[in-house]
PDB file of C-alpha atoms and ligand atoms in Angstrom:
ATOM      1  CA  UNK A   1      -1.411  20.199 -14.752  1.00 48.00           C
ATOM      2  CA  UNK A   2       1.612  22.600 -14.132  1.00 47.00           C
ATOM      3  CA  UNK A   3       5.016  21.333 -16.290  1.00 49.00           C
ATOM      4  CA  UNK A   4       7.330  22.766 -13.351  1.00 91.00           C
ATOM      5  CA  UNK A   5       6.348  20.711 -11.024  1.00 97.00           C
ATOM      6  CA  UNK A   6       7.819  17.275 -10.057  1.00 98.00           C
ATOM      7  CA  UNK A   7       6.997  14.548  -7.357  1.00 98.00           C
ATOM      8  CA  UNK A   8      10.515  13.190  -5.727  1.00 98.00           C
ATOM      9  CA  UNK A   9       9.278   9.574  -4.407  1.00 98.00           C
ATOM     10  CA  UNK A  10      11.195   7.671  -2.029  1.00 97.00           C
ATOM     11  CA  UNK A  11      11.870   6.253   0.946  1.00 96.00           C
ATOM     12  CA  UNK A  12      14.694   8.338   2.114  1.00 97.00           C
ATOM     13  CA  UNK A  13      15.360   6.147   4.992  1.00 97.00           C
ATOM     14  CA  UNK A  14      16.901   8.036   5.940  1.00 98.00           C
ATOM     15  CA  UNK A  15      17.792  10.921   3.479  1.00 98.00           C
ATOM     16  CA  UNK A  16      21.344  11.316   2.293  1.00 97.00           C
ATOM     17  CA  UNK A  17      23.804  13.780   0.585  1.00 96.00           C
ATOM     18  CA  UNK A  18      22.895  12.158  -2.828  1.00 95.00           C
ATOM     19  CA  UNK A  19      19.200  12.315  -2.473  1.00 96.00           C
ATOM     20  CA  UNK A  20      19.689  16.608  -1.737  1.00 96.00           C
ATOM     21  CA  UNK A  21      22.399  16.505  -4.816  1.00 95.00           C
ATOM     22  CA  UNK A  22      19.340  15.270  -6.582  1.00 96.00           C
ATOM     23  CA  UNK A  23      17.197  17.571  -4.730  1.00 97.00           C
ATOM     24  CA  UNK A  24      19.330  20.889  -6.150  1.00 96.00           C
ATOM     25  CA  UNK A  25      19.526  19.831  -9.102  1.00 95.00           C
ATOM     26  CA  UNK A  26      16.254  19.191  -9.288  1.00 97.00           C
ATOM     27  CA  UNK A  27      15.160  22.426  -8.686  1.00 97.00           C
ATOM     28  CA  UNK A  28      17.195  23.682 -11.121  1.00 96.00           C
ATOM     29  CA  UNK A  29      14.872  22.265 -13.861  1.00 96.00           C
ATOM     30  CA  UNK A  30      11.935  22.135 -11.700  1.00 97.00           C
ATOM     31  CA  UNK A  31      10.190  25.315  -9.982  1.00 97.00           C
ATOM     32  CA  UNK A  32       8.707  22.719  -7.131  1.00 97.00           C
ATOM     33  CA  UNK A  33       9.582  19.777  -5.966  1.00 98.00           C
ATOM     34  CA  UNK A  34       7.609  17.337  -3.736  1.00 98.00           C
ATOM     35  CA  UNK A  35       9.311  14.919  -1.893  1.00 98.00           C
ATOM     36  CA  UNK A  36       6.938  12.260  -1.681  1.00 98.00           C
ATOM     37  CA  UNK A  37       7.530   9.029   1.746  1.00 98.00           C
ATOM     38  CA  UNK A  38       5.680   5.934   0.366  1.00 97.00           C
ATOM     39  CA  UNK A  39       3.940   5.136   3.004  1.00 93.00           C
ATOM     40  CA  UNK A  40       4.221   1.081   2.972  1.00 86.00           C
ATOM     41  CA  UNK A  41       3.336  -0.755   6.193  1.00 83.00           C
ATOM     42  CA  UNK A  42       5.101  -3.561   4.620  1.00 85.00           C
ATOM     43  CA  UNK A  43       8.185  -2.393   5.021  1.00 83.00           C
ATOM     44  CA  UNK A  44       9.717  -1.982   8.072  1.00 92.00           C
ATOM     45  CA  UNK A  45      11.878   1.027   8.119  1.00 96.00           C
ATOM     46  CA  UNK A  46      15.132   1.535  10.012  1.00 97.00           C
ATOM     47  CA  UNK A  47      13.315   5.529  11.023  1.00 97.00           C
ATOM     48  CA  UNK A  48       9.606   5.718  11.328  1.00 96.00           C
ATOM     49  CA  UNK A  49       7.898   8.335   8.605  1.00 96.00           C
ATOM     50  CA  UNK A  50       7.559  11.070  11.398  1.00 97.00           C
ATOM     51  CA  UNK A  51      11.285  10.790  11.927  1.00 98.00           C
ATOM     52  CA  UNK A  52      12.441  10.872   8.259  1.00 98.00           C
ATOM     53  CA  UNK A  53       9.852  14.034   7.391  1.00 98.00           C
ATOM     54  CA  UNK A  54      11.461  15.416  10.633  1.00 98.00           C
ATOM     55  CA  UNK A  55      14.905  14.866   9.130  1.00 98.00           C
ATOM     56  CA  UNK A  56      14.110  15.940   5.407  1.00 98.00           C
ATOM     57  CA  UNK A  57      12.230  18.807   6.923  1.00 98.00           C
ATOM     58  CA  UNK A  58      15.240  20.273   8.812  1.00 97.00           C
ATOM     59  CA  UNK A  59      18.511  19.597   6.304  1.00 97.00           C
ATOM     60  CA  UNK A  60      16.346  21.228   3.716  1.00 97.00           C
ATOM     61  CA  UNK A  61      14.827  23.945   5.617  1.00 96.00           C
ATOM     62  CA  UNK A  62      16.457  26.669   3.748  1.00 95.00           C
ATOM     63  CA  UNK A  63      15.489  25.519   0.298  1.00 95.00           C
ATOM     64  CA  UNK A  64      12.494  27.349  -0.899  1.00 90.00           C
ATOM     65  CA  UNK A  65       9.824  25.590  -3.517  1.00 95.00           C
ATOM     66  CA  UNK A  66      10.408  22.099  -1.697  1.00 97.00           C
ATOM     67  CA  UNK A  67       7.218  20.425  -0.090  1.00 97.00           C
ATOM     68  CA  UNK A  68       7.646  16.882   1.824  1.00 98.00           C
ATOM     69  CA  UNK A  69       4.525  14.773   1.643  1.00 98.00           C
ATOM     70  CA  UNK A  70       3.471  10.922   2.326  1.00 98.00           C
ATOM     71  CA  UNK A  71       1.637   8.790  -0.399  1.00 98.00           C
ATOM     72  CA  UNK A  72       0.781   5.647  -0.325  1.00 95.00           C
ATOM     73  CA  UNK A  73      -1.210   2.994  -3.562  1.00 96.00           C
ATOM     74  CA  UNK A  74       0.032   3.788  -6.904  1.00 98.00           C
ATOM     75  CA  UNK A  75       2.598   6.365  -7.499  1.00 98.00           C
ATOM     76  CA  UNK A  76       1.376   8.261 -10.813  1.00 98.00           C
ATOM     77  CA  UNK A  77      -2.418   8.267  -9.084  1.00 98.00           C
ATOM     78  CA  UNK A  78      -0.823  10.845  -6.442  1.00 98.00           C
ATOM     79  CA  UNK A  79       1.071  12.498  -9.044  1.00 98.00           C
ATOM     80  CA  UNK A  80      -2.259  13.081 -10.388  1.00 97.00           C
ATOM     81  CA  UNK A  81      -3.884  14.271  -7.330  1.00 98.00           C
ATOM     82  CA  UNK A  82      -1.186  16.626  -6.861  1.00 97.00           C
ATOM     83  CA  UNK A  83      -1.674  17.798 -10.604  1.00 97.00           C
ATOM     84  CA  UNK A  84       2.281  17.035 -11.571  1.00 97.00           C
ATOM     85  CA  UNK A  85       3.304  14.951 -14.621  1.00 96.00           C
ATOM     86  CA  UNK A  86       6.842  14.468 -13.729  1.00 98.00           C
ATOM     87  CA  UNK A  87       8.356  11.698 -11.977  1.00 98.00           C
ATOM     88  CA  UNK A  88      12.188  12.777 -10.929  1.00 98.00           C
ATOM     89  CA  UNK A  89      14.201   9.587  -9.577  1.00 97.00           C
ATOM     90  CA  UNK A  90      18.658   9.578  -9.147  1.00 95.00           C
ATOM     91  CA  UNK A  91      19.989   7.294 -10.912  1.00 93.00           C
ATOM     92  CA  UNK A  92      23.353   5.732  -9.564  1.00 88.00           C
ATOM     93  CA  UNK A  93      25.643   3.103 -10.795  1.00 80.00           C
ATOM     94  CA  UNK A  94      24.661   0.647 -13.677  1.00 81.00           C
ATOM     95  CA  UNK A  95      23.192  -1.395 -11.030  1.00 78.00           C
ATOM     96  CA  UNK A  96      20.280   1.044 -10.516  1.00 86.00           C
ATOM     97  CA  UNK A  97      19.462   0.919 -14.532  1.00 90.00           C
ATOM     98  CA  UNK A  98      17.344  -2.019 -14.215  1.00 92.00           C
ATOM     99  CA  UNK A  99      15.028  -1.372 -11.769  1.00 94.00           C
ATOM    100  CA  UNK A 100      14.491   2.148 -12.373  1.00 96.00           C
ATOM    101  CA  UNK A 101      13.781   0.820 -15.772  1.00 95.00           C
ATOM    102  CA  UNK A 102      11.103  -1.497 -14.592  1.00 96.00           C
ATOM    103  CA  UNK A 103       9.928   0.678 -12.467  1.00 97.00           C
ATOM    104  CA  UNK A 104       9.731   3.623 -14.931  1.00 98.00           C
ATOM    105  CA  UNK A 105       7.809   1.401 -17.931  1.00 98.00           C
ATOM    106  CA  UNK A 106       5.329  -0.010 -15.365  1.00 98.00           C
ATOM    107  CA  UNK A 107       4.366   3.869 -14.522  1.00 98.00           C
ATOM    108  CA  UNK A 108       4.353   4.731 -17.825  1.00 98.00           C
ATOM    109  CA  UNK A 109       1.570   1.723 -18.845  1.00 98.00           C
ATOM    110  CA  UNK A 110       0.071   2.874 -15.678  1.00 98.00           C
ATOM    111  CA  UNK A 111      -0.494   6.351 -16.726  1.00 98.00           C
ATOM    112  CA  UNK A 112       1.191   7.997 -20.687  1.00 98.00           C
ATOM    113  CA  UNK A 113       0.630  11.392 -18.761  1.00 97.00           C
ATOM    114  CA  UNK A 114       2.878  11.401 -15.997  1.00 98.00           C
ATOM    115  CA  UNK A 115       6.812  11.264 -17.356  1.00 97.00           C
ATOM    116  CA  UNK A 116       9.446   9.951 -15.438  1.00 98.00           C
ATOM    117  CA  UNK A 117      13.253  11.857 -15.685  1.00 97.00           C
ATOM    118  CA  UNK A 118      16.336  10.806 -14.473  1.00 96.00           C
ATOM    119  CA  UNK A 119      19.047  13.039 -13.072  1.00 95.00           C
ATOM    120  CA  UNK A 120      22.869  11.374 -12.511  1.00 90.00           C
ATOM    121  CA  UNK A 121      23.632  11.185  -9.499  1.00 87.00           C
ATOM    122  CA  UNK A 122      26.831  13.624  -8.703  1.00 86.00           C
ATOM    123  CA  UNK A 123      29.731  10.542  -9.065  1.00 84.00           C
ATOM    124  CA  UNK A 124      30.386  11.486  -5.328  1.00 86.00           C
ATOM    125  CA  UNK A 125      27.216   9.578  -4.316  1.00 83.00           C
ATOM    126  CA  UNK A 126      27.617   7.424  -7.220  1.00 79.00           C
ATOM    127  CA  UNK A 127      28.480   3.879  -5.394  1.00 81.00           C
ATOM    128  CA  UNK A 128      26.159   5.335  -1.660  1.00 88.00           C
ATOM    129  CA  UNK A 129      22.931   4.195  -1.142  1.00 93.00           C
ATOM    130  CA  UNK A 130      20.917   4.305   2.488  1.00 95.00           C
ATOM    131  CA  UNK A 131      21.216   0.696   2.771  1.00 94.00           C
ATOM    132  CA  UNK A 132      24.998   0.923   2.780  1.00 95.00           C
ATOM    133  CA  UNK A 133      25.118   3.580   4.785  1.00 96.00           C
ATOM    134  CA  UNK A 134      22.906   2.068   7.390  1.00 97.00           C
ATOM    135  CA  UNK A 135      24.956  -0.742   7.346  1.00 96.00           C
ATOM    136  CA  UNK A 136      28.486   1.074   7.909  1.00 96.00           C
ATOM    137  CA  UNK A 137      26.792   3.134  11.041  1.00 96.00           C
ATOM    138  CA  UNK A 138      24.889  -0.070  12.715  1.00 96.00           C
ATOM    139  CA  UNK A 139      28.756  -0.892  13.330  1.00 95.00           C
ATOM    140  CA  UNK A 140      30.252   1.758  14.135  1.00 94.00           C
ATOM    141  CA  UNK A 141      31.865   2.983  10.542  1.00 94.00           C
ATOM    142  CA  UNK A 142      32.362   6.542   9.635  1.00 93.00           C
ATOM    143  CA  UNK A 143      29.786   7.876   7.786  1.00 95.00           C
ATOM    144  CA  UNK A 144      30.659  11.624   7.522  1.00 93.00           C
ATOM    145  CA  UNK A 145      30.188  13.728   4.088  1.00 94.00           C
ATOM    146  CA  UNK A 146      27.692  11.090   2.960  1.00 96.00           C
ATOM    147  CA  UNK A 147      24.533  12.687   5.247  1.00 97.00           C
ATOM    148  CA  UNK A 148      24.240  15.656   6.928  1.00 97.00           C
ATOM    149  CA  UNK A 149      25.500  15.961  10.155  1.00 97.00           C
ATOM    150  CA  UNK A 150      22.164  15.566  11.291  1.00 97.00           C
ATOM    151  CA  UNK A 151      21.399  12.081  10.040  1.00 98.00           C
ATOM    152  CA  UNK A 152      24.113  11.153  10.740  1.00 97.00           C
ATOM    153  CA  UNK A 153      23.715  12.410  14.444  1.00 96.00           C
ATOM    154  CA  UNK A 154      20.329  10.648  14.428  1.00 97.00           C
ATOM    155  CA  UNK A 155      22.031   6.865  12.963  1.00 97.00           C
ATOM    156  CA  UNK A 156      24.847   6.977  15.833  1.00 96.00           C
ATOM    157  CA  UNK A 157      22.213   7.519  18.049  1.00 95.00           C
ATOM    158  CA  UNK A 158      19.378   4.590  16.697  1.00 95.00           C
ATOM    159  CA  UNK A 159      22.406   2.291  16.797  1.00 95.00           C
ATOM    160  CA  UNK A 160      23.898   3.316  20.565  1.00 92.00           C
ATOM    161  CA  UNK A 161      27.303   4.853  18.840  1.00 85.00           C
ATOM    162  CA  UNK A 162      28.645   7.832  20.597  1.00 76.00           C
ATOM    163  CA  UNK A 163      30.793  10.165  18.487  1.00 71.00           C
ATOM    164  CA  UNK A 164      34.068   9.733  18.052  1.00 63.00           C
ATOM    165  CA  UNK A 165      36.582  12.715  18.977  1.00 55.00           C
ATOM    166  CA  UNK A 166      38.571  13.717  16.146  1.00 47.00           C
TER     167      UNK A 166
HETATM  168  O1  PNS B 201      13.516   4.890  -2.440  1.00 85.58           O
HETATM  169  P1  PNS B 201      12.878   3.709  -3.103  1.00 85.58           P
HETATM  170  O2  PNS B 201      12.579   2.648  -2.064  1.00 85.58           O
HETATM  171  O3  PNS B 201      13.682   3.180  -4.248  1.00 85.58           O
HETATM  172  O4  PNS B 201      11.463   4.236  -3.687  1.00 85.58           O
HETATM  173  C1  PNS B 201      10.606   3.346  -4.361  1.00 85.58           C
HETATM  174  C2  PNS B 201       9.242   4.012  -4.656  1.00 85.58           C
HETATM  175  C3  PNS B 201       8.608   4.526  -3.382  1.00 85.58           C
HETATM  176  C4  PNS B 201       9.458   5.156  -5.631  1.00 85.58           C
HETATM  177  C5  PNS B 201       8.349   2.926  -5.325  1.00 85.58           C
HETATM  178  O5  PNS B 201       8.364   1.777  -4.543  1.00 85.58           O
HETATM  179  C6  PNS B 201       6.901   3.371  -5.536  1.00 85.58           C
HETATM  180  O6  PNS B 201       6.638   4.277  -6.294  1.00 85.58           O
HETATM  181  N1  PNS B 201       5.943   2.685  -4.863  1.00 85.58           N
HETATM  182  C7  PNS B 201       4.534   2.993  -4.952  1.00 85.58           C
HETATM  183  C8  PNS B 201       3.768   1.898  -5.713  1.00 85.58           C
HETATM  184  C9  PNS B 201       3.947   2.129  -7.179  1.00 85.58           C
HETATM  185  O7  PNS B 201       3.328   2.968  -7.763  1.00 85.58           O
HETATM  186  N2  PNS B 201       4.922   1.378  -7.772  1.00 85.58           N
HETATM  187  C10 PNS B 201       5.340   1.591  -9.142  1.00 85.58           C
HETATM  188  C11 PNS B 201       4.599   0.763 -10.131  1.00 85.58           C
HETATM  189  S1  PNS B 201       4.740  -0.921  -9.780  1.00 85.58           S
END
């Protein structure tokens, strides 16, 4: 197993300026990251996988030791497969506590080897989430400085919203 590497698992749907805050840091502590899509036909996405990956791909392009990836059963079985013992997750507001908690102790009876760590969010992101942010572009909102230009380029244009001059 190699310590310095960690398995990011999300949904990024689409990635935003607090998941990369998380990102950095991340590899601060970490000399790999993998960003890991759940793969979950269940769920039905706003962007398809192949369009997230494309977006995570290119607003992190220049960030070296980062490797995207798609899993889908039981999150610390991948971890295993990809020999990491770390599970990183952001943690927000209060409101994030409980099922990160959950989520965390259910991993943890799951599997005693793989760890999960939690890294604050930056209090900038601290009250964003891709659900809100989804939900202030589908009408129209302003969602600059919360994703990349890109994404956000990429929301306006899944919900028909030209940009606005300044
Ligand atoms: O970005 P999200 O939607 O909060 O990410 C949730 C994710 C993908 C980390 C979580 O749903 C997950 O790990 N799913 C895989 C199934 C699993 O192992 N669940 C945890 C134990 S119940």
């Amino acid at each position: 197993m190699n310590a310095t590497l960690a398995i990011y698992p999300g949904t990024f749907d689409p990635i935003t300026n607090g998941h990369i805050s998380v990102i950095n840091r991340g590899l601060k502590i970490f000399d790999k990251l993998i960003i890991s899509l759940l793969h979950n036909p269940q769920k039905v996405p706003l962007f398809s996988l192949e369009e997230r990956i494309h977006m995570i791909r290119d607003v992190l392009r220049s960030l070296p030791n980062v490797e995207v990836d798609t899993f889908d059963g039981l999150l610390v079985d991948y971890a295993v497969r990809k020999n990491a013992r770390v599970i990183l997750r952001g943690l927000r507001a209060l409101s994030d506590f409980e099922y990160e908690f959950q989520m965390a102790l259910m991993n943890r009876k799951l599997n005693r080897e793989v760890q999960s760590i939690f890294l604050m969010t930056d209090y900038k992101w601290f009250y964003t989430s891709s659900t809100i942010i989804k939900e202030a572009a589908r009408f129209g909102g302003d969602i600059t400085g919360l994703v990349p230009p890109m994404v956000a380029a990429k929301l306006r244009e899944k919900f028909g919203h030209p940009k606005k001059n300044a």
